[in-house]
XYZ file of C-alpha atoms in Angstrom:
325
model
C 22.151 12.472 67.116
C 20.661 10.155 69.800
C 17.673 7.741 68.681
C 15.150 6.039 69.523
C 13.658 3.358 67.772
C 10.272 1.698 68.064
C 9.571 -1.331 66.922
C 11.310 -5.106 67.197
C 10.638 -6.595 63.888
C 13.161 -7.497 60.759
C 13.093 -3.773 59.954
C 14.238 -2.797 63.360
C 16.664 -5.415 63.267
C 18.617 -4.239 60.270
C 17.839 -0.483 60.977
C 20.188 -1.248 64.012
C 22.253 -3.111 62.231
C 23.185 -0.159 59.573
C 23.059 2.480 62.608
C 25.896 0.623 63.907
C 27.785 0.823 60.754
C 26.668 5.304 61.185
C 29.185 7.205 62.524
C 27.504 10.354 64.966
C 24.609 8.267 66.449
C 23.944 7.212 69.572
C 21.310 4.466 70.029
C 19.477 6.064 73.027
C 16.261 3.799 73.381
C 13.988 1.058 71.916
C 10.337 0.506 72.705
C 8.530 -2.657 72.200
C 5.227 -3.438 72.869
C 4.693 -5.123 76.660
C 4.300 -8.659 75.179
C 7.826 -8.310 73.291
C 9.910 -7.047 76.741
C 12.148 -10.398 76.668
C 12.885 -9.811 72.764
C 13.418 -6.004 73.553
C 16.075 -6.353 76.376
C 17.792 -9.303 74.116
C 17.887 -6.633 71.668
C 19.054 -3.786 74.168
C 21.971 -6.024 75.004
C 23.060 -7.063 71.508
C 23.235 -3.641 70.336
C 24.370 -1.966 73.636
C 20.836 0.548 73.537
C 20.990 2.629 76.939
C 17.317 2.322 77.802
C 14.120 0.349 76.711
C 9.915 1.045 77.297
C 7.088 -0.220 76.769
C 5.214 3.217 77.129
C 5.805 5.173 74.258
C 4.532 8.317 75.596
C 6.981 7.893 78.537
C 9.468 7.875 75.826
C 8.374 10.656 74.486
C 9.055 12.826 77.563
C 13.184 12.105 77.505
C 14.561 15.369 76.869
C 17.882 13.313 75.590
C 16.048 11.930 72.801
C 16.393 14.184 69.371
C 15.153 11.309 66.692
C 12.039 9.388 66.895
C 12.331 5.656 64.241
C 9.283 4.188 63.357
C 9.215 0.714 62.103
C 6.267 -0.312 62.152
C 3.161 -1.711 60.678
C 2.036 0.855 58.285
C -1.713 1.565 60.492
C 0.279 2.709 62.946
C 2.535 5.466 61.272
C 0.681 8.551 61.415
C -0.705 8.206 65.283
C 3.176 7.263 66.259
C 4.884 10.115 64.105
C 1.922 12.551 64.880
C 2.724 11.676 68.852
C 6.778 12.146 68.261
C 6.130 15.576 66.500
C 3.531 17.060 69.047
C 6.549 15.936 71.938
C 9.425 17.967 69.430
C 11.149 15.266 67.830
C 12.473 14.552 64.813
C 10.675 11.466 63.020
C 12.192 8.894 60.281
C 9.375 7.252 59.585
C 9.434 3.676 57.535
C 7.602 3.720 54.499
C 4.477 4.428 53.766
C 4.475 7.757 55.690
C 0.563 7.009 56.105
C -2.441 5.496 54.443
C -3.899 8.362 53.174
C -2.531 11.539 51.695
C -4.482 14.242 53.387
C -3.124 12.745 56.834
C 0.523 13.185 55.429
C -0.484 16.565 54.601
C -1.694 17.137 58.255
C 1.620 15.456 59.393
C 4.219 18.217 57.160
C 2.095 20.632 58.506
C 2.660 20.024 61.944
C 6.158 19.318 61.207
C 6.681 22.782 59.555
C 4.790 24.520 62.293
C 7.070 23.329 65.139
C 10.512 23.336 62.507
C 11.167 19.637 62.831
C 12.942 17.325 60.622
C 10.289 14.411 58.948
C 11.891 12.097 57.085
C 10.592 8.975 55.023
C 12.635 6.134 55.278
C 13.415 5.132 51.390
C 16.344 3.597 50.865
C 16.957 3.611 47.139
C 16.994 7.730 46.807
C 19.934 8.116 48.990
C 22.102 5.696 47.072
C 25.310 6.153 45.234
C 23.831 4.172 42.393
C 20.534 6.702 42.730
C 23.063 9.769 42.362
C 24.615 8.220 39.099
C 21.407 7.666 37.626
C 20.297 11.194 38.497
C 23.759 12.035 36.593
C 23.142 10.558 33.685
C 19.353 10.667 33.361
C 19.813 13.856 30.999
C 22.206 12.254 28.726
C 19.786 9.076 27.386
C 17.732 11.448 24.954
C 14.346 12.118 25.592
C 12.678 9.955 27.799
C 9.686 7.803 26.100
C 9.240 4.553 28.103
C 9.826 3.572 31.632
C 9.173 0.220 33.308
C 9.681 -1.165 36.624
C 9.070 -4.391 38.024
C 9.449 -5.109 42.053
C 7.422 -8.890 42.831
C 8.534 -11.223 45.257
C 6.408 -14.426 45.831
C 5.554 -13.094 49.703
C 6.380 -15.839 52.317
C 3.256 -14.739 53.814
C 1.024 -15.784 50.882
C 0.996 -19.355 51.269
C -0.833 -18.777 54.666
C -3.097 -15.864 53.445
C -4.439 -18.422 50.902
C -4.944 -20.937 54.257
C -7.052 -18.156 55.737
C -4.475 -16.908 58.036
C -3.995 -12.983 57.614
C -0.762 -11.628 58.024
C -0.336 -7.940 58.011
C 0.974 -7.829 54.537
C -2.227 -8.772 53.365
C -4.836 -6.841 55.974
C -6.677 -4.393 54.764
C -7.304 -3.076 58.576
C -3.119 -2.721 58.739
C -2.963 -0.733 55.233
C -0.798 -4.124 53.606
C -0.952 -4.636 49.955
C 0.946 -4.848 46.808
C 0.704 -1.535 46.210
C 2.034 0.505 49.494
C 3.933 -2.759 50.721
C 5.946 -3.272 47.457
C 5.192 -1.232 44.298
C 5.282 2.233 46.249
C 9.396 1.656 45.487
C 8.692 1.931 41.517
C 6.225 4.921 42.218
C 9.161 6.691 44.153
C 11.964 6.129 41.452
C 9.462 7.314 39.139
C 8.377 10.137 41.053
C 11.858 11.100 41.744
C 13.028 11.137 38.391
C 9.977 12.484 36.773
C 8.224 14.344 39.283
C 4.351 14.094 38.709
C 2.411 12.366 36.149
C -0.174 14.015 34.223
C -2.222 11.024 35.133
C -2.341 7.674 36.118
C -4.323 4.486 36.815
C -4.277 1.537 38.992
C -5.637 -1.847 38.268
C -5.111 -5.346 40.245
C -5.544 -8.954 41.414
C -8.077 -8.433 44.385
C -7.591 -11.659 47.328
C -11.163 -12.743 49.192
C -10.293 -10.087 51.931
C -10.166 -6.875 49.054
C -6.545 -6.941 49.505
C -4.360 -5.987 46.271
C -2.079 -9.217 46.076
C -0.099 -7.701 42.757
C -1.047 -4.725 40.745
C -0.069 -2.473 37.661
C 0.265 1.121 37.883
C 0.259 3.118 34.492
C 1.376 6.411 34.396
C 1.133 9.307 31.625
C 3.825 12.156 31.259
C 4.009 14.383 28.585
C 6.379 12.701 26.789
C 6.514 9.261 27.955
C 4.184 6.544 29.436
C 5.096 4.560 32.741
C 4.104 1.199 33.436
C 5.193 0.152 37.260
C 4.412 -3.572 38.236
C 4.087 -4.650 41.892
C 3.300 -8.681 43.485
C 3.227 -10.538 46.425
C 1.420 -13.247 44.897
C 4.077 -14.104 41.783
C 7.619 -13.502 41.507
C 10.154 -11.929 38.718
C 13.392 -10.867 37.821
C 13.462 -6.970 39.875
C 14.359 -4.020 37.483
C 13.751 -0.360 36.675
C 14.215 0.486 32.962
C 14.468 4.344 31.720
C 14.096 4.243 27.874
C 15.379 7.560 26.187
C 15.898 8.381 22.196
C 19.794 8.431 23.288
C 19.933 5.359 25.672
C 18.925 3.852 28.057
C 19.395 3.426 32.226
C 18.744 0.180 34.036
C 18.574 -0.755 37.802
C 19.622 -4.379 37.633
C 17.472 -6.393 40.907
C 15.226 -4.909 43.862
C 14.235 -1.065 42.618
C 13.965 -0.442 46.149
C 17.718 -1.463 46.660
C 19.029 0.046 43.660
C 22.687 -1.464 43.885
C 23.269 -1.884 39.995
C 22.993 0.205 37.677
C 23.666 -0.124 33.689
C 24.140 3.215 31.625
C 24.131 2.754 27.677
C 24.347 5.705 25.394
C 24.834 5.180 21.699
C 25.972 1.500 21.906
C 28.449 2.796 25.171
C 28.038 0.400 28.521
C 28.628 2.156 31.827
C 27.830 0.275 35.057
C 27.797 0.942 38.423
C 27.054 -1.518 41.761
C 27.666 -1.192 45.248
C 29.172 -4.338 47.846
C 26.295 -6.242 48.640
C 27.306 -6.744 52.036
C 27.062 -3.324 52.679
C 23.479 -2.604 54.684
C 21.880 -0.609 52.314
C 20.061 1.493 55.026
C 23.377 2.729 55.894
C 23.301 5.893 52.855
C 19.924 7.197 54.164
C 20.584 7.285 57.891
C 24.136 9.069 57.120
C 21.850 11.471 54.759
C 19.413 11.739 57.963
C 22.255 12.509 60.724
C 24.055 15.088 58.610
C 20.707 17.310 57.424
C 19.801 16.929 61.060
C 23.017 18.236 62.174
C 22.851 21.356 59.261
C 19.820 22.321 61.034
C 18.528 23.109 57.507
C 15.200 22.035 56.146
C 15.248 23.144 52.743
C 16.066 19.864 51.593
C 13.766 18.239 53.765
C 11.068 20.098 52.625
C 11.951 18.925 48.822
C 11.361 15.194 49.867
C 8.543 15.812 51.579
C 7.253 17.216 48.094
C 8.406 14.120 46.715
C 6.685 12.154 49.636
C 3.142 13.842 48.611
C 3.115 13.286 44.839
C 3.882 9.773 45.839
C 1.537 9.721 48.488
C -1.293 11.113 45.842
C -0.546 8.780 43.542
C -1.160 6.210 45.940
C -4.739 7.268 46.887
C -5.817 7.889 43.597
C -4.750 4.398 42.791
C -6.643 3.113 45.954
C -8.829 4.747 44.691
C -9.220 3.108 41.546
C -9.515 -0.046 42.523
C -11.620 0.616 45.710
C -9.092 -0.375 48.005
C -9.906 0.629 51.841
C -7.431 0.874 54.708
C -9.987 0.934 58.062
């Protein structure tokens, strides 16, 4: 699988990082914006990359290139993966997939039309600890209660309140609580539980109509979902699963999912991974090997998944009158 990745911020940076670590990949070209050419060849030569641009649609045209990264901010995701699909390449696209959930519809389409991977880059659904959980989700009873909690105090907030607007808290770059930081909850949940009968959205607006931190309720048939997001506050991270058997707990970051406690009838299981281990390394081994089946039913299932979260996103934008320009 050769790759190209676009993009030269901290998520490019540990993307290569973790592609190193990916046996079966070949790190075929980066493109940075003109202004960024000195960090971009730095980059080139630290992780030995064969080629770097500045044009992306020059990119595009190099028949050696089978994968298309995006990393960037999220405003840009559906022009840049719309571009890589309409050229015939396969796109892993950082999360959110786009702002809106009829464009992600308009990007599956085009991806189905032409038989082309699209991935969404979500780390915690292609983890070992995500597998056991899956394993043992049946086993807790019937679920009743689920709660997640993902807030980190952003290091970007101190200079939003200053006036100075960093893309984690534009409006006009789709930033936000909600798709920056709480989408993670929305995607366990969604994973787990597939769809929610219903749901609501309600916030902490900044001056700019930004959604600093947020709480997302969800209704199932059986069971209510509360899923807490901030950029403005910080907690403990965790994901909590109640059942009438048990329970299941990711201990820390729900989008890292590295811990995991199991306890059914009194009995303790847990799980965790080496923290040194780059935890993007599961989901771009997942990526190279359903590439390499050239097989898209499971594709196609997380691009299901990708919707319902992607709905539930714009109904909760929706609900609180957020707008992306």
């Amino acid at each position: 699988m050769k790759i190209a990745l676009i993009g030269s911020g901290k998520i490019i940076m540990m993307a290569l990082d973790a592609l190193t670590q990916v046996q079966g990949v070949e790190l075929a070209a980066l493109c940075v914006r003109a202004e960024s050419i000195e960090k971009g060849e730095s980059i080139c030569q630290q992780f030995d990359i064969a080629s770097l641009y500045t044009d992306y649609e020059k990119l595009l045209q190099q028949p050696d290139i089978d994968v298309v990264y995006i990393g960037l901010p999220n405003h840009l995701h559906y022009k840049y993966t719309y571009d890589a699909l309409v050229a015939n390449k396969h796109v892993i696209c950082e999360k959110p997939f786009t702002p809106d959930w009829e464009q992600l519809q308009e990007l599956i389409s085009l991806s189905r039309q032409k038989g082309l991977y699209l991935f969404e880059a979500i780390t915690s659904i292609h983890t070992p600890e995500f597998h056991f959980i899956k394993q043992y989700i049946d086993k807790i009873g019937e679920i009743k209660i689920i709660q997640g909690n993902y807030s980190q105090y952003s290091s970007r907030y101190n200079d939003y309140l200053q006036g100075h607007i960093h893309a984690a808290f534009d409006p006009k770059q789709a930033g936000g609580a909600l798709y920056d930081i709480n989408l993670y909850n929305i995607y366990l949940l969604s994973a787990l539980l597939g769809a929610p009968e219903k749901s609501q959205y309600i916030c902490n607006k900044g001056y700019n109509g930004i959604d600093t931190s947020g709480v997302l309720t969800a209704y199932f048939s059986t069971a209510v979902a509360t899923c807490v997001g901030a950029k403005d506050s910080a907690s403990p991270g965790y994901f909590i699963i109640q059942g009438t058997k048990g329970y299941i707990r990711v201990i820390g970051a729900p989008s890292l999912c590295e811990s995991v406690e199991v306890c059914i009838d009194g009995d303790i299981t847990t799980v965790s991974r080496d923290r040194a281990i780059n935890h993007m390394v599961y989901e771009f081994a997942f990526f190279r090997d359903q590439i390499a089946s050239n097989k898209l039913t499971t594709c196609q299932e997380l691009l299901e998944l990708a919707l319902t979260v992607s709905k539930i996103l714009s109904q909760s934008k929706h609900d609180v009158g957020l707008v992306f320009e």
